[in-house]
Coordinates of N, CA, C and O in Angstrom, one line a residue:
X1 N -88.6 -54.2 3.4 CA -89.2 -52.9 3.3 C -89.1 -52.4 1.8 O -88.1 -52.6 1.2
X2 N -90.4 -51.7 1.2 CA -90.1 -51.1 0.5 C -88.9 -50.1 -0.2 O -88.9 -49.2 0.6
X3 N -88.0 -49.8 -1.2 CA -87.2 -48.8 -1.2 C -87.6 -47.3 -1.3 O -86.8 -46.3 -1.4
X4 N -89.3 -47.2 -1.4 CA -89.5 -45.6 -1.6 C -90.3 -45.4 -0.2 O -91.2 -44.6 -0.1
X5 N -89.8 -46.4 0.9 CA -90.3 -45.7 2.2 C -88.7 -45.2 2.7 O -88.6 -44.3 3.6
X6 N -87.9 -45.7 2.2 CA -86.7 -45.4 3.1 C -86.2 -44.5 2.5 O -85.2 -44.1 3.0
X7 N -86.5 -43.9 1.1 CA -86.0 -43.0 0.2 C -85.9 -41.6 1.2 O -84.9 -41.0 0.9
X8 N -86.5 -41.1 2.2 CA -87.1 -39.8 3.0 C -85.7 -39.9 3.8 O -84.8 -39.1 3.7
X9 N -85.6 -41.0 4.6 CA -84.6 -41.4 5.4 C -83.0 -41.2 4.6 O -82.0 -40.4 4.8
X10 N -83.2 -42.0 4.0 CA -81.6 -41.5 2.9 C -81.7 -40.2 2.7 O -81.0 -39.3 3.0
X11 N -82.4 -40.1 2.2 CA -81.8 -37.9 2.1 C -82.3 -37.2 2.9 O -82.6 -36.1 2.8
X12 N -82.4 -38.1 4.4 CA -82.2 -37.0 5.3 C -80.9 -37.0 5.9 O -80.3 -35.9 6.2
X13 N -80.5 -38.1 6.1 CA -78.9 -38.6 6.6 C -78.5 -38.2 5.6 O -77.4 -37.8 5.9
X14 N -78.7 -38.0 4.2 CA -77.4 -37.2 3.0 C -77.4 -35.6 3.5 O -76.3 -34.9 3.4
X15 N -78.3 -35.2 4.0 CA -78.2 -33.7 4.2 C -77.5 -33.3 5.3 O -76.6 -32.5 5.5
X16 N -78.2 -34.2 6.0 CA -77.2 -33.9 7.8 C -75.6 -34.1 7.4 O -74.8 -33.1 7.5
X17 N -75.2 -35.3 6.9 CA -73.9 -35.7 6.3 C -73.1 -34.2 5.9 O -72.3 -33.6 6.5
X18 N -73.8 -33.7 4.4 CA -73.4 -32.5 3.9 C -73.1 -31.2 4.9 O -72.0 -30.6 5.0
X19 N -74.2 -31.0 5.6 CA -74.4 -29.7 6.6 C -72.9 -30.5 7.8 O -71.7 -30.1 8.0
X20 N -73.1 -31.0 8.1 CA -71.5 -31.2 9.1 C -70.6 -31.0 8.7 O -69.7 -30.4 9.3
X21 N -70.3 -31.6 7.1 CA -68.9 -31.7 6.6 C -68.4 -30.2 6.5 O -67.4 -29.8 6.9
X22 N -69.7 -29.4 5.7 CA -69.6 -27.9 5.8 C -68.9 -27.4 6.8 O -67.9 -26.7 6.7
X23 N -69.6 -27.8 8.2 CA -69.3 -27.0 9.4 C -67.9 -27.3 9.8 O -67.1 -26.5 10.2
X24 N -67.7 -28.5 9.7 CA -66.2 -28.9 10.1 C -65.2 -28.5 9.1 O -64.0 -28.5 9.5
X25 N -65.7 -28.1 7.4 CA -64.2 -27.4 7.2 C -64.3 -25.9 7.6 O -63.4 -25.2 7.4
X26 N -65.2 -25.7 8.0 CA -65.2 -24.1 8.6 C -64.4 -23.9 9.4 O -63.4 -23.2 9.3
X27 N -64.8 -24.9 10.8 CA -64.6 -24.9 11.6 C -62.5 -25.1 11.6 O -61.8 -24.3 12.3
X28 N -62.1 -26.0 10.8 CA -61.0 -26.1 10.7 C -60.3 -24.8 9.6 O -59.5 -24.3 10.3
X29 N -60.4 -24.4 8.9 CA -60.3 -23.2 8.5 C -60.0 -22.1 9.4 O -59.1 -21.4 9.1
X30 N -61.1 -21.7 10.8 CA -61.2 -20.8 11.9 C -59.6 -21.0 12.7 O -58.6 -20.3 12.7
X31 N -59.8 -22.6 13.2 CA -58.5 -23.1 13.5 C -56.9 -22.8 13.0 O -56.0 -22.5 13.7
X32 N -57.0 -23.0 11.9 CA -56.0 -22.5 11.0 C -55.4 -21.2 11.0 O -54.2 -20.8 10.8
X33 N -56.6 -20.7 11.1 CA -56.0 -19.2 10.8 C -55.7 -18.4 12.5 O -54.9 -17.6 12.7
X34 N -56.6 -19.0 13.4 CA -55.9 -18.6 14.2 C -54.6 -18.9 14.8 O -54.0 -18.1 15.5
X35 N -53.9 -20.4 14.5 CA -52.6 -21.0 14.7 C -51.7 -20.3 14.2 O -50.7 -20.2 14.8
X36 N -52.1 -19.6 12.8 CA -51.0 -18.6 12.0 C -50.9 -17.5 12.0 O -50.6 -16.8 11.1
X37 N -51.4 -17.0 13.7 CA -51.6 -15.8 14.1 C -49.7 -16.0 14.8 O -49.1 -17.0 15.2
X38 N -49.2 -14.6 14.8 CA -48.0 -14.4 15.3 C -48.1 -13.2 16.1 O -49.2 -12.6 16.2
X39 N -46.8 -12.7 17.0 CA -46.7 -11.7 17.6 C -46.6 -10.4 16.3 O -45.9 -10.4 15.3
X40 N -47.8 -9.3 16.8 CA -47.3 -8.0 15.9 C -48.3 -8.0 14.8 O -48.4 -7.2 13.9
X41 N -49.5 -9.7 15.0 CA -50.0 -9.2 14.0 C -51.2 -8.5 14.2 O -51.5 -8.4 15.4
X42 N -52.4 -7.9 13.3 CA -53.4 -7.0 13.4 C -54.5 -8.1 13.5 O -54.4 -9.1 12.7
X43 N -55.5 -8.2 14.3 CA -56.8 -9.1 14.4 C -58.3 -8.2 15.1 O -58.6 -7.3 15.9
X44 N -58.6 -9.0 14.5 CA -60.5 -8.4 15.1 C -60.9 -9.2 15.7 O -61.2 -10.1 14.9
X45 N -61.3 -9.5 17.3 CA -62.2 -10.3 17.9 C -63.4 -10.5 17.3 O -63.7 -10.1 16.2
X46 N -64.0 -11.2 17.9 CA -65.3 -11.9 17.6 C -66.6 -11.0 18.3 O -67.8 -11.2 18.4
X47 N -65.7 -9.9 18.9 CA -66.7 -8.8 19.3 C -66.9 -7.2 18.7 O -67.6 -6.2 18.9
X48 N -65.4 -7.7 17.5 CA -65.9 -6.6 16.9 C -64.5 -5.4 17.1 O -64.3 -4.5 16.4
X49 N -63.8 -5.9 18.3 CA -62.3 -4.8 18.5 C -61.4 -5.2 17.7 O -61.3 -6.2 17.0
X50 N -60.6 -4.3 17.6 CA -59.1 -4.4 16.4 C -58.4 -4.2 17.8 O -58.7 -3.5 18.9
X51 N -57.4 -4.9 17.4 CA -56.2 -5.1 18.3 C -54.9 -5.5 17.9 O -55.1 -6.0 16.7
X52 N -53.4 -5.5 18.2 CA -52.5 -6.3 17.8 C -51.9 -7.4 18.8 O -51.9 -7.3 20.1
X53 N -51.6 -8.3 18.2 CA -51.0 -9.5 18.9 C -49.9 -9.4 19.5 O -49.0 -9.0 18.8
X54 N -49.4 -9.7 21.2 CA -48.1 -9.0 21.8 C -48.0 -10.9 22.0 O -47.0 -11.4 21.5
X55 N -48.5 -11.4 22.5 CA -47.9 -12.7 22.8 C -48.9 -13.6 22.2 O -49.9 -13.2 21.6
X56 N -48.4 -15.3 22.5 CA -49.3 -16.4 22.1 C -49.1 -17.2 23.2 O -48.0 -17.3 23.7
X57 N -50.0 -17.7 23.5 CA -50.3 -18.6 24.6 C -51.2 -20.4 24.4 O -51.8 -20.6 23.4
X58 N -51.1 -20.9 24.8 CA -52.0 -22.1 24.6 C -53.0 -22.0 24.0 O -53.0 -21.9 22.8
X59 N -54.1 -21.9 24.8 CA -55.5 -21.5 24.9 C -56.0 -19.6 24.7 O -57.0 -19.1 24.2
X60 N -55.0 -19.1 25.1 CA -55.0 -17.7 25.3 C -53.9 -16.8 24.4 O -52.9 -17.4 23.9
X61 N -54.1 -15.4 24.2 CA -53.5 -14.5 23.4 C -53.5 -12.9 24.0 O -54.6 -12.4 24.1
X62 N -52.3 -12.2 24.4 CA -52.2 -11.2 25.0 C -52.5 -10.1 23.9 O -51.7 -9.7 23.0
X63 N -53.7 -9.6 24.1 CA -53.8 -8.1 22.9 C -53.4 -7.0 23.7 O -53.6 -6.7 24.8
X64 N -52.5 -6.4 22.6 CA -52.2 -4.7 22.6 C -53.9 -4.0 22.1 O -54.1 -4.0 20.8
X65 N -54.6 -3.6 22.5 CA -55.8 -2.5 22.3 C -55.8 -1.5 22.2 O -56.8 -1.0 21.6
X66 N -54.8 -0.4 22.6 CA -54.1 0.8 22.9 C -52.3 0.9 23.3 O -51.6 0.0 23.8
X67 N -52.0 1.9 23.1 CA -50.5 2.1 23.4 C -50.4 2.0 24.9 O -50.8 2.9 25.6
X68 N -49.8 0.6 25.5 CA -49.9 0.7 26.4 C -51.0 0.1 27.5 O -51.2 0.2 28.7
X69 N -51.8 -0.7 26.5 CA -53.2 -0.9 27.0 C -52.9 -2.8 27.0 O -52.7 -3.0 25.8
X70 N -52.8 -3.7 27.4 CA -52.9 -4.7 27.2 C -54.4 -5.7 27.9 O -54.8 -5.4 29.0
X71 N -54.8 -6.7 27.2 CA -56.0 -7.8 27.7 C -55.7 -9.2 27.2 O -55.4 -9.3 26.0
X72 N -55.7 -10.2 27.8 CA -55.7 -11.7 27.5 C -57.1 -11.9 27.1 O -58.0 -11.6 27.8
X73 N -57.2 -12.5 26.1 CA -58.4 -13.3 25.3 C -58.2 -14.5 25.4 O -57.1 -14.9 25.6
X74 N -59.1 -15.1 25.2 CA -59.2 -16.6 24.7 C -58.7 -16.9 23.0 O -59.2 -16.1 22.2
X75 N -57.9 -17.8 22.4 CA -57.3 -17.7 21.2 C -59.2 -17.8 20.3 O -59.3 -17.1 19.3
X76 N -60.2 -18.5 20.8 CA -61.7 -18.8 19.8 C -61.9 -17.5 19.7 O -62.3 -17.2 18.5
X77 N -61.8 -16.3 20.5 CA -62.6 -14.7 20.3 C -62.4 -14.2 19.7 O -63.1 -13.2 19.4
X78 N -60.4 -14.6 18.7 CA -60.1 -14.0 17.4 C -61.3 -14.1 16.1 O -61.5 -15.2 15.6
X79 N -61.9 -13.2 15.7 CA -62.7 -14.1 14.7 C -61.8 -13.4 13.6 O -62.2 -14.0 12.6
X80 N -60.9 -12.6 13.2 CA -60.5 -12.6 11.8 C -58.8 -12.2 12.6 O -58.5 -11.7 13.7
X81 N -57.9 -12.7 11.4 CA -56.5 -12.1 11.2 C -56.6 -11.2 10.3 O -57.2 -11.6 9.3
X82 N -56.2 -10.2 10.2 CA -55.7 -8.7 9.3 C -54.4 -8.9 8.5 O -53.3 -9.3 9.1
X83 N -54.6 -8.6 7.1 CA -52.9 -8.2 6.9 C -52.8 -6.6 7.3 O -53.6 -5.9 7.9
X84 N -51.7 -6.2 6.9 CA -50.9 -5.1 7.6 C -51.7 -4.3 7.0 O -52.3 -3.6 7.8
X85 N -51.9 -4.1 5.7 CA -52.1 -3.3 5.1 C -54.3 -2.8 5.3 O -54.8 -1.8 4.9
X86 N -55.0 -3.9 5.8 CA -56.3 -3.6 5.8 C -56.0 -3.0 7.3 O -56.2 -1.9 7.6
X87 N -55.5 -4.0 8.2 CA -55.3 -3.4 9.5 C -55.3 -1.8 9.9 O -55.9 -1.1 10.8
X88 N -54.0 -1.1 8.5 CA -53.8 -0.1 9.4 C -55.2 1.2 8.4 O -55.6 2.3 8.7
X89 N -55.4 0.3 7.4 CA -56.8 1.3 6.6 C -57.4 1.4 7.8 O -57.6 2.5 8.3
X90 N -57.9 0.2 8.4 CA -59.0 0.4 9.9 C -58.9 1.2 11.1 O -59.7 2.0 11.6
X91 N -57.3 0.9 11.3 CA -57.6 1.6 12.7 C -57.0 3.0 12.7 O -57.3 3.9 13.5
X92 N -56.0 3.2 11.7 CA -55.7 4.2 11.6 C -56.0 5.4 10.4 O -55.8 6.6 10.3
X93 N -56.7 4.4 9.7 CA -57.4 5.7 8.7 C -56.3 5.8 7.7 O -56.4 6.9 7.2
X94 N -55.1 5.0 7.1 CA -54.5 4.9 6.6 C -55.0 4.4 4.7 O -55.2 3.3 4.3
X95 N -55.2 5.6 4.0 CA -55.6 5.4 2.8 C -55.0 4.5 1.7 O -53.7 4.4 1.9
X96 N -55.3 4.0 1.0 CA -55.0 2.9 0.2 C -54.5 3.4 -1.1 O -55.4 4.2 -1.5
X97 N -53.5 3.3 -2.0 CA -53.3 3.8 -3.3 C -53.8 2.8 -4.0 O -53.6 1.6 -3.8
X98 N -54.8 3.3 -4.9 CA -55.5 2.7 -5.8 C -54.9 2.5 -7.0 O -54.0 3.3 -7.2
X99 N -55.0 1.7 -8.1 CA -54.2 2.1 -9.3 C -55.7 1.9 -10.4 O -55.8 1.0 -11.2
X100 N -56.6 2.9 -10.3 CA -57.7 2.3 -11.1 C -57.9 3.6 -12.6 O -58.9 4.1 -13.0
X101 N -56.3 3.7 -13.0 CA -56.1 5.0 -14.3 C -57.1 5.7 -14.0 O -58.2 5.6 -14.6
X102 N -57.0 6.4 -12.9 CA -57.4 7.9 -12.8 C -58.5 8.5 -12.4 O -58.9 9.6 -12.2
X103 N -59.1 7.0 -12.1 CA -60.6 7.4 -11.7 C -61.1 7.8 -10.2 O -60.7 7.3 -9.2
X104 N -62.1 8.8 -10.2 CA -62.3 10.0 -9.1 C -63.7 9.3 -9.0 O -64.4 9.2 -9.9
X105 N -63.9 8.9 -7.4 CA -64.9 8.8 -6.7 C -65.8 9.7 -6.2 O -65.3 10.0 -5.1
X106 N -66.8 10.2 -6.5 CA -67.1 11.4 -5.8 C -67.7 11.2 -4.5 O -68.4 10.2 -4.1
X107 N -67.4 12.7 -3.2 CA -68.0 12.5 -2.2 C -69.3 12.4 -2.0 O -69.9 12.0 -1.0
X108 N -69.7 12.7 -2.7 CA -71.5 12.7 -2.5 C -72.3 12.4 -4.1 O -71.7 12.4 -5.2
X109 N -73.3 12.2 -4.0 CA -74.0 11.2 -4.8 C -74.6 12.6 -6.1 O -75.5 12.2 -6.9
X110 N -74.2 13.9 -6.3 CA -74.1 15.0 -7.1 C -74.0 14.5 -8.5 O -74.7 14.5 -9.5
X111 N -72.9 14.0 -8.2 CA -72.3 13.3 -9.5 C -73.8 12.7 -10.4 O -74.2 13.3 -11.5
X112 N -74.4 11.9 -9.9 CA -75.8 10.7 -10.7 C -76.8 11.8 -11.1 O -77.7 11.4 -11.8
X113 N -76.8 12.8 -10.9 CA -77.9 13.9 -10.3 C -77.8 14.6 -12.1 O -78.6 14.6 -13.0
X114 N -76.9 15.0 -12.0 CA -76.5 16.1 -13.0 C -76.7 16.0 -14.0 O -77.1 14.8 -13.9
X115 N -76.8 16.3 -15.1 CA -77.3 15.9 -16.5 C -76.1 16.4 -17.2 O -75.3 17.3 -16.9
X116 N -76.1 15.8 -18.1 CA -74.6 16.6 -19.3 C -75.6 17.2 -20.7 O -76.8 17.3 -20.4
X117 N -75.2 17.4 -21.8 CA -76.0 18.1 -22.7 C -76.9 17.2 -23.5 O -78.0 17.6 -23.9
X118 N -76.6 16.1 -23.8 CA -77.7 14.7 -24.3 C -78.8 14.9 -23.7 O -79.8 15.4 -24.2
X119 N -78.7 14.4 -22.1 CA -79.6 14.3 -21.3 C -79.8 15.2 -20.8 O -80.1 15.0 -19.6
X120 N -79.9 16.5 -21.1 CA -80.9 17.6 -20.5 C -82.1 17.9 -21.8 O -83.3 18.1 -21.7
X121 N -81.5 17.7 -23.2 CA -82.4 17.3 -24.4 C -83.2 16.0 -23.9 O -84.4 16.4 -23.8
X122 N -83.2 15.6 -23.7 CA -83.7 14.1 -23.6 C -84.7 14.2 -22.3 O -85.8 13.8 -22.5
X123 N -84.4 14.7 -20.9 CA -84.9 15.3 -20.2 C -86.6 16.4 -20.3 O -87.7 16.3 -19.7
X124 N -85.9 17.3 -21.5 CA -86.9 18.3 -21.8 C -87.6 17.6 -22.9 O -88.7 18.0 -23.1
X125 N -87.4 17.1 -23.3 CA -88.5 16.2 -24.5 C -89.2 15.5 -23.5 O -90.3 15.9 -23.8
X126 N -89.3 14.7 -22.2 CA -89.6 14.0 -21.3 C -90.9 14.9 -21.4 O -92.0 14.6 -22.0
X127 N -90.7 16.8 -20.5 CA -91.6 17.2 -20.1 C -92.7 17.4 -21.1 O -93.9 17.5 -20.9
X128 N -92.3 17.4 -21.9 CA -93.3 17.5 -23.0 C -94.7 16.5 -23.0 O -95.8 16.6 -23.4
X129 N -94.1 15.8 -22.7 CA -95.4 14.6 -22.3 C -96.4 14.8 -21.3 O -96.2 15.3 -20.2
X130 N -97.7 14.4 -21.6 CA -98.4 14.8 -20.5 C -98.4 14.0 -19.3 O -98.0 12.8 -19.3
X131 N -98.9 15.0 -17.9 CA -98.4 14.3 -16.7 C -100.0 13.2 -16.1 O -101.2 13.5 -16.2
X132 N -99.6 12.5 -15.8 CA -101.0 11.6 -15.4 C -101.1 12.2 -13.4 O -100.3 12.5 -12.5
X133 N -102.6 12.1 -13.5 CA -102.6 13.1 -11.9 C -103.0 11.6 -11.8 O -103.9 11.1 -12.6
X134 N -102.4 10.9 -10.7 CA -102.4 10.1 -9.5 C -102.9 10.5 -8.1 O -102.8 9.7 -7.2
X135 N -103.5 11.8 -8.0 CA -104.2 11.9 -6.7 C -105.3 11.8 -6.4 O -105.9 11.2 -7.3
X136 N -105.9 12.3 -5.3 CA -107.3 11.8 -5.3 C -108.4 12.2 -6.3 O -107.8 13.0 -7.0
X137 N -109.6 12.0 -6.8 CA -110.3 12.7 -7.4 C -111.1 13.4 -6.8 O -111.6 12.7 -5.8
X138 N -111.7 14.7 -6.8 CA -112.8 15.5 -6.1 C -113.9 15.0 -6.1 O -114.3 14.3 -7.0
X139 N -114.7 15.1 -5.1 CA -116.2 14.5 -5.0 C -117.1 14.7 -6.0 O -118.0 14.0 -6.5
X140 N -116.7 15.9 -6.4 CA -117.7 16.4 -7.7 C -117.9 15.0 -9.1 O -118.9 14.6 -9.6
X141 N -116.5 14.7 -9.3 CA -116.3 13.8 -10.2 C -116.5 12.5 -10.0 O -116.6 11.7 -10.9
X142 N -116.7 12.2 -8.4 CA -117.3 10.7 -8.2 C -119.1 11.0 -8.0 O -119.9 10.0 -7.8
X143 N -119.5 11.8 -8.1 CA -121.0 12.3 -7.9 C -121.5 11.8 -9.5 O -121.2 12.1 -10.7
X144 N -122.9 10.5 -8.7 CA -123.6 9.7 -9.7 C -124.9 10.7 -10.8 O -125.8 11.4 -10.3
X145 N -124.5 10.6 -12.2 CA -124.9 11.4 -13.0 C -126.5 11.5 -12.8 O -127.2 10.6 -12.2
X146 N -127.0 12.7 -13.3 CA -128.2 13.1 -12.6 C -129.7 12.4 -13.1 O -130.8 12.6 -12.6
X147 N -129.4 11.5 -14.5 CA -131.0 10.6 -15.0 C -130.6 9.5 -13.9 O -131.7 9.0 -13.6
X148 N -129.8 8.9 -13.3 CA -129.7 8.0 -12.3 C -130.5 7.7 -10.7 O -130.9 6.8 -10.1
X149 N -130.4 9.6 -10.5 CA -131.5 9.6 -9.3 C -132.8 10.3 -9.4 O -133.5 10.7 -8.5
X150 N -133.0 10.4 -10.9 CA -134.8 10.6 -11.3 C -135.5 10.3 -10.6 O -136.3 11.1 -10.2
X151 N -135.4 8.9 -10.3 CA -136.8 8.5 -9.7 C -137.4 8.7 -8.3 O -138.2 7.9 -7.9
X152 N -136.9 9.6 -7.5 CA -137.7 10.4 -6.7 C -136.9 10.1 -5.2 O -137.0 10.9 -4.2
X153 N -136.0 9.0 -5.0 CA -135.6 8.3 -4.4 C -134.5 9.5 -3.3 O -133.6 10.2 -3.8
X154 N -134.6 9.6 -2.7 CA -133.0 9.9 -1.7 C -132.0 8.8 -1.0 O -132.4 7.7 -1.2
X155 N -131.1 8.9 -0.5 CA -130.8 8.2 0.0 C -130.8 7.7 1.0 O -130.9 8.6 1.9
X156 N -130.8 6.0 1.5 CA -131.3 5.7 2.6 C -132.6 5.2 2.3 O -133.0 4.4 3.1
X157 N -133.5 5.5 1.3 CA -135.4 5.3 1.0 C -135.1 3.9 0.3 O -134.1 3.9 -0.5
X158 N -135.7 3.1 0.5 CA -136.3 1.6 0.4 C -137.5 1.6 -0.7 O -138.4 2.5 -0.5
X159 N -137.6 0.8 -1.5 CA -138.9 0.5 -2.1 C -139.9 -0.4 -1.3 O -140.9 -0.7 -2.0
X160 N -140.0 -0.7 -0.7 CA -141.2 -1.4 0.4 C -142.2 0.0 0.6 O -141.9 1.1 1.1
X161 N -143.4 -0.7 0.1 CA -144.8 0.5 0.7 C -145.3 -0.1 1.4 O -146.3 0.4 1.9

């Protein structure tokens, strides 16, 4: 056989090759991190709940959901482990000390809006410019200039006699 009929074939089996290998270190990675799940720690199912870890089981894992609230999962439905510290940002609203020298986030987007004294100069020079009208034009200004319908014609009238 030729080698540029089978060229299509080799890099289709190289791709498939690649796309598995991908999925299986994922897949082992998922594994991993669920095995190094312990009692007490913070996790998010794969549906989206935060919960903590009260026991470990084979196949299965006893979640705390509430004070008092317990449910068995399957160990695959963990989709992430939490450390302590994002855990308790999540469920309890537990704020984070930042160390970013002093800098203030504002609540609302005010802040972008405002102008300081540069740019209110710079601003007012803007209006100075003239504004281009982007809206419609009036009929009057699309109305065909008047030596154009001289010749006796209205509209709708045909030259055939």
């Amino acid at each position: 056989m030729n080698p540029v009929t089978l060229l299509p074939f080799i890099v289709l089996i190289g791709a498939m090759f690649l796309m598995t290998r991908s999925a299986k270190k994922k897949q082992a990675a998922a594994a991993n991190m669920r095995n190094e799940m312990q009692p007490g720690t913070g996790v998010r199912t794969i549906g989206g709940m935060y919960a903590t870890v009260k026991e470990l089981h084979d196949d299965s894992v006893l979640l705390e959901i509430a004070p008092g609230v317990h449910a068995v999962y399957a160990k695959n439905s963990i989709g992430a482990v939490l450390d302590d510290a994002e855990y308790n940002r999540i469920v309890h609203g537990d704020e984070e000390e930042l160390d970013v020298d002093g800098a203030v986030v504002p609540d609302d987007a005010s802040s972008l809006t405002e102008l300081d004294d540069a740019d209110a100069d710079d601003a007012a020079a803007d209006d100075d410019v003239a504004k281009i009208d982007l809206g419609k034009k009036d009929e009057a200004d699309d109305a065909e200039p008047a030596d154009k319908k001289s010749d006796g014609k209205s509209d709708g009238e045909a030259d055939a006699k």
